[in-house]
mmCIF file of C-alpha atoms in Angstrom:
data_model
loop_
_atom_site.group_PDB
_atom_site.id
_atom_site.type_symbol
_atom_site.label_atom_id
_atom_site.label_comp_id
_atom_site.label_asym_id
_atom_site.label_seq_id
_atom_site.Cartn_x
_atom_site.Cartn_y
_atom_site.Cartn_z
ATOM 1 C CA UNK A 1 -8.588 43.353 40.849
ATOM 2 C CA UNK A 2 -8.751 41.474 44.108
ATOM 3 C CA UNK A 3 -10.445 41.836 47.472
ATOM 4 C CA UNK A 4 -8.960 41.056 50.870
ATOM 5 C CA UNK A 5 -10.948 40.734 54.096
ATOM 6 C CA UNK A 6 -10.105 39.511 57.556
ATOM 7 C CA UNK A 7 -11.219 35.961 56.669
ATOM 8 C CA UNK A 8 -10.428 35.410 52.980
ATOM 9 C CA UNK A 9 -9.051 36.877 49.775
ATOM 10 C CA UNK A 10 -10.053 36.382 46.141
ATOM 11 C CA UNK A 11 -9.863 37.984 42.703
ATOM 12 C CA UNK A 12 -12.955 39.962 41.682
ATOM 13 C CA UNK A 13 -12.436 41.292 38.176
ATOM 14 C CA UNK A 14 -9.952 41.435 35.325
ATOM 15 C CA UNK A 15 -9.107 43.347 32.158
ATOM 16 C CA UNK A 16 -7.125 42.307 29.103
ATOM 17 C CA UNK A 17 -4.671 45.045 28.193
ATOM 18 C CA UNK A 18 -4.375 45.630 24.457
ATOM 19 C CA UNK A 19 -1.157 47.321 23.311
ATOM 20 C CA UNK A 20 -1.765 50.609 21.524
ATOM 21 C CA UNK A 21 -0.381 49.087 18.319
ATOM 22 C CA UNK A 22 -2.970 46.299 18.514
ATOM 23 C CA UNK A 23 -5.824 48.658 19.354
ATOM 24 C CA UNK A 24 -5.211 50.582 16.084
ATOM 25 C CA UNK A 25 -4.775 47.510 13.875
ATOM 26 C CA UNK A 26 -8.169 46.699 12.334
ATOM 27 C CA UNK A 27 -6.950 43.470 10.733
ATOM 28 C CA UNK A 28 -5.716 42.067 14.039
ATOM 29 C CA UNK A 29 -8.869 43.140 15.835
ATOM 30 C CA UNK A 30 -11.059 41.359 13.307
ATOM 31 C CA UNK A 31 -8.936 38.200 13.409
ATOM 32 C CA UNK A 32 -9.213 38.030 17.217
ATOM 33 C CA UNK A 33 -12.876 39.187 17.345
ATOM 34 C CA UNK A 34 -12.139 42.244 19.490
ATOM 35 C CA UNK A 35 -15.393 44.194 19.991
ATOM 36 C CA UNK A 36 -15.444 47.552 18.184
ATOM 37 C CA UNK A 37 -16.176 49.488 21.390
ATOM 38 C CA UNK A 38 -12.940 48.301 23.016
ATOM 39 C CA UNK A 39 -10.282 51.015 22.888
ATOM 40 C CA UNK A 40 -6.731 51.363 24.123
ATOM 41 C CA UNK A 41 -6.518 51.992 27.872
ATOM 42 C CA UNK A 42 -3.576 52.372 30.173
ATOM 43 C CA UNK A 43 -3.255 50.107 33.193
ATOM 44 C CA UNK A 44 -4.292 52.974 35.445
ATOM 45 C CA UNK A 45 -7.444 53.696 33.448
ATOM 46 C CA UNK A 46 -8.394 50.026 33.643
ATOM 47 C CA UNK A 47 -7.836 49.994 37.407
ATOM 48 C CA UNK A 48 -10.014 53.080 37.889
ATOM 49 C CA UNK A 49 -12.698 51.575 35.665
ATOM 50 C CA UNK A 50 -12.855 48.427 37.802
ATOM 51 C CA UNK A 51 -12.781 50.499 40.991
ATOM 52 C CA UNK A 52 -15.705 52.628 39.814
ATOM 53 C CA UNK A 53 -17.645 49.488 38.902
ATOM 54 C CA UNK A 54 -17.012 47.619 42.160
ATOM 55 C CA UNK A 55 -16.451 50.455 44.649
ATOM 56 C CA UNK A 56 -20.058 50.830 45.783
ATOM 57 C CA UNK A 57 -20.821 47.102 45.659
ATOM 58 C CA UNK A 58 -17.948 45.938 47.850
ATOM 59 C CA UNK A 59 -17.297 47.694 51.184
ATOM 60 C CA UNK A 60 -13.648 48.630 51.477
ATOM 61 C CA UNK A 61 -11.428 51.029 53.364
ATOM 62 C CA UNK A 62 -8.194 51.004 51.386
ATOM 63 C CA UNK A 63 -6.796 50.601 47.875
ATOM 64 C CA UNK A 64 -3.331 49.094 47.507
ATOM 65 C CA UNK A 65 -1.080 48.305 44.595
ATOM 66 C CA UNK A 66 2.507 47.922 43.435
ATOM 67 C CA UNK A 67 5.002 50.586 42.444
ATOM 68 C CA UNK A 68 3.892 50.566 38.800
ATOM 69 C CA UNK A 69 0.646 52.138 40.010
ATOM 70 C CA UNK A 70 2.078 54.312 42.768
ATOM 71 C CA UNK A 71 4.778 55.953 40.640
ATOM 72 C CA UNK A 72 2.122 57.716 38.526
ATOM 73 C CA UNK A 73 1.051 60.894 40.303
ATOM 74 C CA UNK A 74 -2.064 61.182 38.149
ATOM 75 C CA UNK A 75 -3.341 57.846 39.407
ATOM 76 C CA UNK A 76 -2.857 58.904 43.025
ATOM 77 C CA UNK A 77 -4.628 62.184 42.235
ATOM 78 C CA UNK A 78 -7.619 60.335 40.751
ATOM 79 C CA UNK A 79 -7.879 58.169 43.864
ATOM 80 C CA UNK A 80 -7.860 61.244 46.103
ATOM 81 C CA UNK A 81 -10.567 62.823 43.953
ATOM 82 C CA UNK A 82 -12.692 59.726 44.528
ATOM 83 C CA UNK A 83 -12.139 59.922 48.286
ATOM 84 C CA UNK A 84 -10.180 56.661 48.338
ATOM 85 C CA UNK A 85 -7.484 55.940 50.897
ATOM 86 C CA UNK A 86 -4.551 54.182 49.311
ATOM 87 C CA UNK A 87 -1.221 52.615 50.172
ATOM 88 C CA UNK A 88 0.700 52.425 46.900
ATOM 89 C CA UNK A 89 4.262 51.326 46.405
ATOM 90 C CA UNK A 90 6.697 53.826 44.899
ATOM 91 C CA UNK A 91 10.198 53.303 43.485
ATOM 92 C CA UNK A 92 13.281 54.020 45.533
ATOM 93 C CA UNK A 93 14.121 56.903 43.167
ATOM 94 C CA UNK A 94 11.030 58.938 44.135
ATOM 95 C CA UNK A 95 11.894 62.585 44.866
ATOM 96 C CA UNK A 96 10.433 63.990 48.083
ATOM 97 C CA UNK A 97 10.793 66.728 50.681
ATOM 98 C CA UNK A 98 10.528 65.964 54.408
ATOM 99 C CA UNK A 99 7.955 68.322 55.939
ATOM 100 C CA UNK A 100 8.848 67.296 59.496
ATOM 101 C CA UNK A 101 12.588 67.880 59.200
ATOM 102 C CA UNK A 102 14.180 70.912 60.957
ATOM 103 C CA UNK A 103 14.381 73.850 58.533
ATOM 104 C CA UNK A 104 17.662 75.615 57.773
ATOM 105 C CA UNK A 105 18.259 78.873 59.656
ATOM 106 C CA UNK A 106 16.638 81.945 58.092
ATOM 107 C CA UNK A 107 19.204 84.542 57.013
ATOM 108 C CA UNK A 108 16.742 87.416 57.188
ATOM 109 C CA UNK A 109 16.537 88.041 53.449
ATOM 110 C CA UNK A 110 14.530 86.493 50.654
ATOM 111 C CA UNK A 111 12.224 83.520 51.014
ATOM 112 C CA UNK A 112 12.371 81.363 54.061
ATOM 113 C CA UNK A 113 14.297 78.139 53.349
ATOM 114 C CA UNK A 114 12.559 74.811 52.969
ATOM 115 C CA UNK A 115 13.707 71.244 53.353
ATOM 116 C CA UNK A 116 15.793 70.090 50.379
ATOM 117 C CA UNK A 117 14.532 67.752 47.671
ATOM 118 C CA UNK A 118 16.076 64.285 47.785
ATOM 119 C CA UNK A 119 15.306 60.707 46.842
ATOM 120 C CA UNK A 120 13.594 58.473 49.371
ATOM 121 C CA UNK A 121 16.726 56.314 49.447
ATOM 122 C CA UNK A 122 18.903 59.280 50.437
ATOM 123 C CA UNK A 123 16.384 60.330 53.063
ATOM 124 C CA UNK A 124 16.198 56.802 54.474
ATOM 125 C CA UNK A 125 19.967 56.563 54.768
ATOM 126 C CA UNK A 126 19.967 59.576 57.101
ATOM 127 C CA UNK A 127 17.460 58.070 59.564
ATOM 128 C CA UNK A 128 18.480 57.345 63.123
ATOM 129 C CA UNK A 129 18.361 53.722 64.265
ATOM 130 C CA UNK A 130 15.854 54.588 67.002
ATOM 131 C CA UNK A 131 13.361 55.960 64.466
ATOM 132 C CA UNK A 132 12.243 52.510 63.337
ATOM 133 C CA UNK A 133 9.159 51.005 64.982
ATOM 134 C CA UNK A 134 8.996 47.210 65.286
ATOM 135 C CA UNK A 135 5.666 45.516 64.455
ATOM 136 C CA UNK A 136 4.312 41.982 64.083
ATOM 137 C CA UNK A 137 2.008 41.913 61.072
ATOM 138 C CA UNK A 138 0.555 38.407 61.332
ATOM 139 C CA UNK A 139 1.349 34.773 61.990
ATOM 140 C CA UNK A 140 2.699 33.098 58.885
ATOM 141 C CA UNK A 141 3.337 29.489 57.988
ATOM 142 C CA UNK A 142 7.012 29.930 58.942
ATOM 143 C CA UNK A 143 6.349 31.945 62.084
ATOM 144 C CA UNK A 144 5.394 35.556 62.881
ATOM 145 C CA UNK A 145 5.865 38.061 60.073
ATOM 146 C CA UNK A 146 7.728 40.989 61.606
ATOM 147 C CA UNK A 147 8.749 44.279 60.019
ATOM 148 C CA UNK A 148 10.087 47.654 61.018
ATOM 149 C CA UNK A 149 8.399 50.832 59.771
ATOM 150 C CA UNK A 150 8.864 54.584 59.599
ATOM 151 C CA UNK A 151 6.156 57.106 58.683
ATOM 152 C CA UNK A 152 6.775 60.751 57.761
ATOM 153 C CA UNK A 153 4.749 63.598 56.252
ATOM 154 C CA UNK A 154 6.327 64.569 52.907
ATOM 155 C CA UNK A 155 5.751 66.339 49.629
ATOM 156 C CA UNK A 156 6.568 64.730 46.298
ATOM 157 C CA UNK A 157 7.050 66.123 42.857
ATOM 158 C CA UNK A 158 4.509 65.649 40.086
ATOM 159 C CA UNK A 159 4.778 66.193 36.345
ATOM 160 C CA UNK A 160 7.153 68.918 35.132
ATOM 161 C CA UNK A 161 8.809 69.000 38.559
ATOM 162 C CA UNK A 162 5.848 70.755 40.169
ATOM 163 C CA UNK A 163 5.252 70.416 43.898
ATOM 164 C CA UNK A 164 2.639 67.805 44.726
ATOM 165 C CA UNK A 165 0.245 67.512 47.680
ATOM 166 C CA UNK A 166 1.190 66.382 51.157
ATOM 167 C CA UNK A 167 1.302 62.626 51.645
ATOM 168 C CA UNK A 168 2.521 60.140 54.216
ATOM 169 C CA UNK A 169 5.687 58.307 53.240
ATOM 170 C CA UNK A 170 5.885 54.822 54.750
ATOM 171 C CA UNK A 171 9.158 52.891 54.676
ATOM 172 C CA UNK A 172 9.353 49.242 55.718
ATOM 173 C CA UNK A 173 12.412 47.079 56.131
ATOM 174 C CA UNK A 174 13.005 43.366 56.576
ATOM 175 C CA UNK A 175 16.184 41.367 57.139
ATOM 176 C CA UNK A 176 17.699 39.986 53.960
ATOM 177 C CA UNK A 177 17.529 36.525 55.488
ATOM 178 C CA UNK A 178 13.706 36.756 55.548
ATOM 179 C CA UNK A 179 12.507 35.548 52.142
ATOM 180 C CA UNK A 180 8.844 36.358 52.819
ATOM 181 C CA UNK A 181 7.423 39.401 51.038
ATOM 182 C CA UNK A 182 4.813 41.780 52.405
ATOM 183 C CA UNK A 183 3.663 43.287 49.159
ATOM 184 C CA UNK A 184 3.809 43.084 45.377
ATOM 185 C CA UNK A 185 6.964 44.105 43.555
ATOM 186 C CA UNK A 186 6.621 45.137 39.923
ATOM 187 C CA UNK A 187 9.972 46.605 38.872
ATOM 188 C CA UNK A 188 13.654 46.540 39.724
ATOM 189 C CA UNK A 189 13.626 49.921 41.427
ATOM 190 C CA UNK A 190 10.671 48.986 43.628
ATOM 191 C CA UNK A 191 13.060 48.212 46.491
ATOM 192 C CA UNK A 192 16.615 48.800 47.586
ATOM 193 C CA UNK A 193 18.819 47.211 50.209
ATOM 194 C CA UNK A 194 21.953 47.588 52.274
ATOM 195 C CA UNK A 195 24.155 45.032 53.968
ATOM 196 C CA UNK A 196 21.407 43.875 56.343
ATOM 197 C CA UNK A 197 17.919 44.945 55.244
ATOM 198 C CA UNK A 198 15.628 45.256 52.252
ATOM 199 C CA UNK A 199 13.488 48.412 52.035
ATOM 200 C CA UNK A 200 10.069 49.098 50.500
ATOM 201 C CA UNK A 201 8.512 52.543 50.030
ATOM 202 C CA UNK A 202 4.819 53.512 50.029
ATOM 203 C CA UNK A 203 2.708 56.668 49.831
ATOM 204 C CA UNK A 204 -0.671 57.216 51.475
ATOM 205 C CA UNK A 205 -2.788 60.419 51.416
ATOM 206 C CA UNK A 206 -3.094 62.928 54.247
ATOM 207 C CA UNK A 207 -6.366 64.266 52.823
ATOM 208 C CA UNK A 208 -8.941 63.642 50.116
ATOM 209 C CA UNK A 209 -11.316 65.694 48.000
ATOM 210 C CA UNK A 210 -13.725 66.257 50.896
ATOM 211 C CA UNK A 211 -11.785 66.523 54.169
ATOM 212 C CA UNK A 212 -8.516 65.745 55.856
ATOM 213 C CA UNK A 213 -8.034 62.113 56.755
ATOM 214 C CA UNK A 214 -7.147 60.852 60.172
ATOM 215 C CA UNK A 215 -3.506 59.951 60.593
ATOM 216 C CA UNK A 216 -3.280 56.173 60.080
ATOM 217 C CA UNK A 217 -1.575 54.054 62.685
ATOM 218 C CA UNK A 218 1.472 51.983 61.833
ATOM 219 C CA UNK A 219 -0.476 48.817 62.596
ATOM 220 C CA UNK A 220 -3.210 49.783 60.143
ATOM 221 C CA UNK A 221 -0.663 50.605 57.443
ATOM 222 C CA UNK A 222 1.120 47.301 58.024
ATOM 223 C CA UNK A 223 -2.192 45.450 57.655
ATOM 224 C CA UNK A 224 -2.878 47.122 54.298
ATOM 225 C CA UNK A 225 0.644 46.447 53.040
ATOM 226 C CA UNK A 226 0.158 42.791 53.987
ATOM 227 C CA UNK A 227 -3.019 42.751 51.874
ATOM 228 C CA UNK A 228 -0.857 43.294 48.795
ATOM 229 C CA UNK A 229 0.796 39.936 49.461
ATOM 230 C CA UNK A 230 -2.674 38.354 49.661
ATOM 231 C CA UNK A 231 -3.436 39.566 46.147
ATOM 232 C CA UNK A 232 -0.303 37.827 44.913
ATOM 233 C CA UNK A 233 -1.457 34.710 46.766
ATOM 234 C CA UNK A 234 -4.815 34.954 44.982
ATOM 235 C CA UNK A 235 -3.025 34.849 41.624
ATOM 236 C CA UNK A 236 -1.034 31.792 42.663
ATOM 237 C CA UNK A 237 -4.151 30.063 43.934
ATOM 238 C CA UNK A 238 -6.054 30.783 40.730
ATOM 239 C CA UNK A 239 -3.210 29.386 38.640
ATOM 240 C CA UNK A 240 -2.590 26.376 40.861
ATOM 241 C CA UNK A 241 -6.151 25.361 41.733
ATOM 242 C CA UNK A 242 -8.209 26.494 38.733
ATOM 243 C CA UNK A 243 -5.733 26.635 35.839
ATOM 244 C CA UNK A 244 -6.128 30.380 35.342
ATOM 245 C CA UNK A 245 -2.947 30.576 33.258
ATOM 246 C CA UNK A 246 -3.451 27.255 31.426
ATOM 247 C CA UNK A 247 -5.155 28.552 28.311
ATOM 248 C CA UNK A 248 -4.430 28.296 24.591
ATOM 249 C CA UNK A 249 -6.836 30.773 23.033
ATOM 250 C CA UNK A 250 -6.425 33.179 20.143
ATOM 251 C CA UNK A 251 -9.580 35.281 20.405
ATOM 252 C CA UNK A 252 -10.953 37.970 22.695
ATOM 253 C CA UNK A 253 -14.099 35.966 23.692
ATOM 254 C CA UNK A 254 -12.072 32.799 24.302
ATOM 255 C CA UNK A 255 -9.734 34.474 26.798
ATOM 256 C CA UNK A 256 -12.601 36.125 28.667
ATOM 257 C CA UNK A 257 -14.590 32.876 28.809
ATOM 258 C CA UNK A 258 -11.583 31.089 30.296
ATOM 259 C CA UNK A 259 -10.988 33.796 32.912
ATOM 260 C CA UNK A 260 -14.652 33.893 33.945
ATOM 261 C CA UNK A 261 -14.781 30.123 34.422
ATOM 262 C CA UNK A 262 -11.489 30.192 36.354
ATOM 263 C CA UNK A 263 -12.739 32.853 38.782
ATOM 264 C CA UNK A 264 -16.029 31.017 39.238
ATOM 265 C CA UNK A 265 -14.128 27.813 39.998
ATOM 266 C CA UNK A 266 -11.990 29.577 42.621
ATOM 267 C CA UNK A 267 -15.041 31.198 44.225
ATOM 268 C CA UNK A 268 -16.783 27.814 44.349
ATOM 269 C CA UNK A 269 -13.760 26.158 45.962
ATOM 270 C CA UNK A 270 -13.500 28.942 48.552
ATOM 271 C CA UNK A 271 -17.194 28.583 49.400
ATOM 272 C CA UNK A 272 -16.943 24.797 49.716
ATOM 273 C CA UNK A 273 -13.827 25.152 51.886
ATOM 274 C CA UNK A 274 -15.591 27.434 54.366
ATOM 275 C CA UNK A 275 -18.647 25.189 54.376
ATOM 276 C CA UNK A 276 -16.520 22.114 55.025
ATOM 277 C CA UNK A 277 -14.529 23.813 57.792
ATOM 278 C CA UNK A 278 -17.600 23.698 60.025
ATOM 279 C CA UNK A 279 -16.963 19.939 60.282
ATOM 280 C CA UNK A 280 -13.210 19.843 59.603
ATOM 281 C CA UNK A 281 -11.532 23.061 60.820
ATOM 282 C CA UNK A 282 -8.173 22.211 59.189
ATOM 283 C CA UNK A 283 -9.678 21.714 55.713
ATOM 284 C CA UNK A 284 -7.801 23.573 52.971
ATOM 285 C CA UNK A 285 -8.781 24.608 49.463
ATOM 286 C CA UNK A 286 -6.464 22.088 47.696
ATOM 287 C CA UNK A 287 -7.997 19.289 49.771
ATOM 288 C CA UNK A 288 -11.482 20.353 48.672
ATOM 289 C CA UNK A 289 -10.332 20.322 45.043
ATOM 290 C CA UNK A 290 -8.839 16.831 45.396
ATOM 291 C CA UNK A 291 -11.976 15.551 47.100
ATOM 292 C CA UNK A 292 -14.222 16.912 44.356
ATOM 293 C CA UNK A 293 -11.985 15.450 41.644
ATOM 294 C CA UNK A 294 -12.172 12.022 43.306
ATOM 295 C CA UNK A 295 -15.943 12.310 43.536
ATOM 296 C CA UNK A 296 -16.277 13.180 39.856
ATOM 297 C CA UNK A 297 -13.941 10.352 38.855
ATOM 298 C CA UNK A 298 -15.947 7.888 40.930
ATOM 299 C CA UNK A 299 -19.146 8.944 39.151
ATOM 300 C CA UNK A 300 -17.919 9.075 35.562
ATOM 301 C CA UNK A 301 -14.949 6.697 35.702
ATOM 302 C CA UNK A 302 -15.064 4.087 38.492
ATOM 303 C CA UNK A 303 -11.588 3.522 39.901
ATOM 304 C CA UNK A 304 -9.975 0.119 40.083
ATOM 305 C CA UNK A 305 -7.073 -1.085 42.178
ATOM 306 C CA UNK A 306 -4.566 -0.233 39.447
ATOM 307 C CA UNK A 307 -5.895 3.331 39.115
ATOM 308 C CA UNK A 308 -5.706 3.896 42.853
ATOM 309 C CA UNK A 309 -2.124 2.609 42.969
ATOM 310 C CA UNK A 310 -1.089 4.878 40.129
ATOM 311 C CA UNK A 311 -2.661 7.870 41.863
ATOM 312 C CA UNK A 312 -0.878 7.113 45.127
ATOM 313 C CA UNK A 313 2.410 6.639 43.256
ATOM 314 C CA UNK A 314 2.027 10.008 41.522
ATOM 315 C CA UNK A 315 1.324 11.709 44.838
ATOM 316 C CA UNK A 316 4.386 10.147 46.452
ATOM 317 C CA UNK A 317 6.546 11.215 43.517
ATOM 318 C CA UNK A 318 5.262 14.787 43.825
ATOM 319 C CA UNK A 319 6.120 14.798 47.512
ATOM 320 C CA UNK A 320 9.625 13.520 46.800
ATOM 321 C CA UNK A 321 10.146 16.120 44.078
ATOM 322 C CA UNK A 322 8.982 18.879 46.410
ATOM 323 C CA UNK A 323 11.490 17.784 49.045
ATOM 324 C CA UNK A 324 14.269 17.605 46.470
ATOM 325 C CA UNK A 325 13.688 21.105 45.081
ATOM 326 C CA UNK A 326 13.231 22.488 48.591
ATOM 327 C CA UNK A 327 16.752 21.331 49.440
ATOM 328 C CA UNK A 328 18.157 22.568 46.122
ATOM 329 C CA UNK A 329 16.710 26.096 46.430
ATOM 330 C CA UNK A 330 18.283 26.413 49.870
ATOM 331 C CA UNK A 331 21.637 25.338 48.399
ATOM 332 C CA UNK A 332 22.066 22.283 50.594
ATOM 333 C CA UNK A 333 22.484 18.655 49.605
ATOM 334 C CA UNK A 334 19.241 16.670 49.412
ATOM 335 C CA UNK A 335 18.921 13.282 51.122
ATOM 336 C CA UNK A 336 20.708 10.389 49.411
ATOM 337 C CA UNK A 337 17.448 8.737 48.526
ATOM 338 C CA UNK A 338 16.360 11.758 46.518
ATOM 339 C CA UNK A 339 19.726 12.128 44.793
ATOM 340 C CA UNK A 340 19.650 8.522 43.562
ATOM 341 C CA UNK A 341 16.027 8.351 42.399
ATOM 342 C CA UNK A 342 15.307 11.831 41.073
ATOM 343 C CA UNK A 343 18.511 13.362 39.790
#
């Protein structure tokens, strides 16, 4: 579970998911020191548990997640019952009915006709080109992040093909040439594409357990969708700066101890980065980590000339490797210097 604000983003909490087979195996539980009160929980139950624990402590306006969360109608129902506003990804195979589409002509007998059920992909293919609204989400490292969006009031189907509540369907598209993502992607059917664009689908509630919600603006929805990408960035930062994924443990307490220390290390680095930016505005979190590592080495292991040279050489080699793989991923020939020394 992560938190995203206007200034920073970080991971707040975590849960280790035990497979149902493991949760019932007493021998495995004893070998790994799993507490007896721990039971099997689905991913959605774990998410709701963390939300209930942190919801009142951390001010927030939205809950966002990938399509593995959004595809489960029960999870969306539980969020509405808690009065939470959400923007959850859904697969491109989601069945929906457009509540704003013109209805078929009434023949004068029987029930009045309603809009037909169809997948969100089929519905999207019938959109007019002028329906898409162009927005600039934020300034990225490679320039402005721009997307096009469509919002429509729809109904989806829940379990046993029953009609679900009204929700807003949000569709975003980006050119295939743009390799930047705006949100997490959990499964293969999370997106679809045509010859020019890649499409993502989201659902957000029109009302909660207490009262109807105000219609969200496209800019607000785009901001929340962008927050999903920040959560992915938090995972990368935890793995790259604090070794969150560099563990070799075989017990329940060992894994939790490692994760707690990793999150504390990331929080400390974020705090030191913001404190140092008062003097050096361009200071980044990796630079703070490198500075602290040099300070600790100077205290516990004084550096000589040879050590400094080796450190500089390693840094230069990393830079050269980064340039080489940057050229290779873009399918263009790297500079001759890199081809001779690295290949």
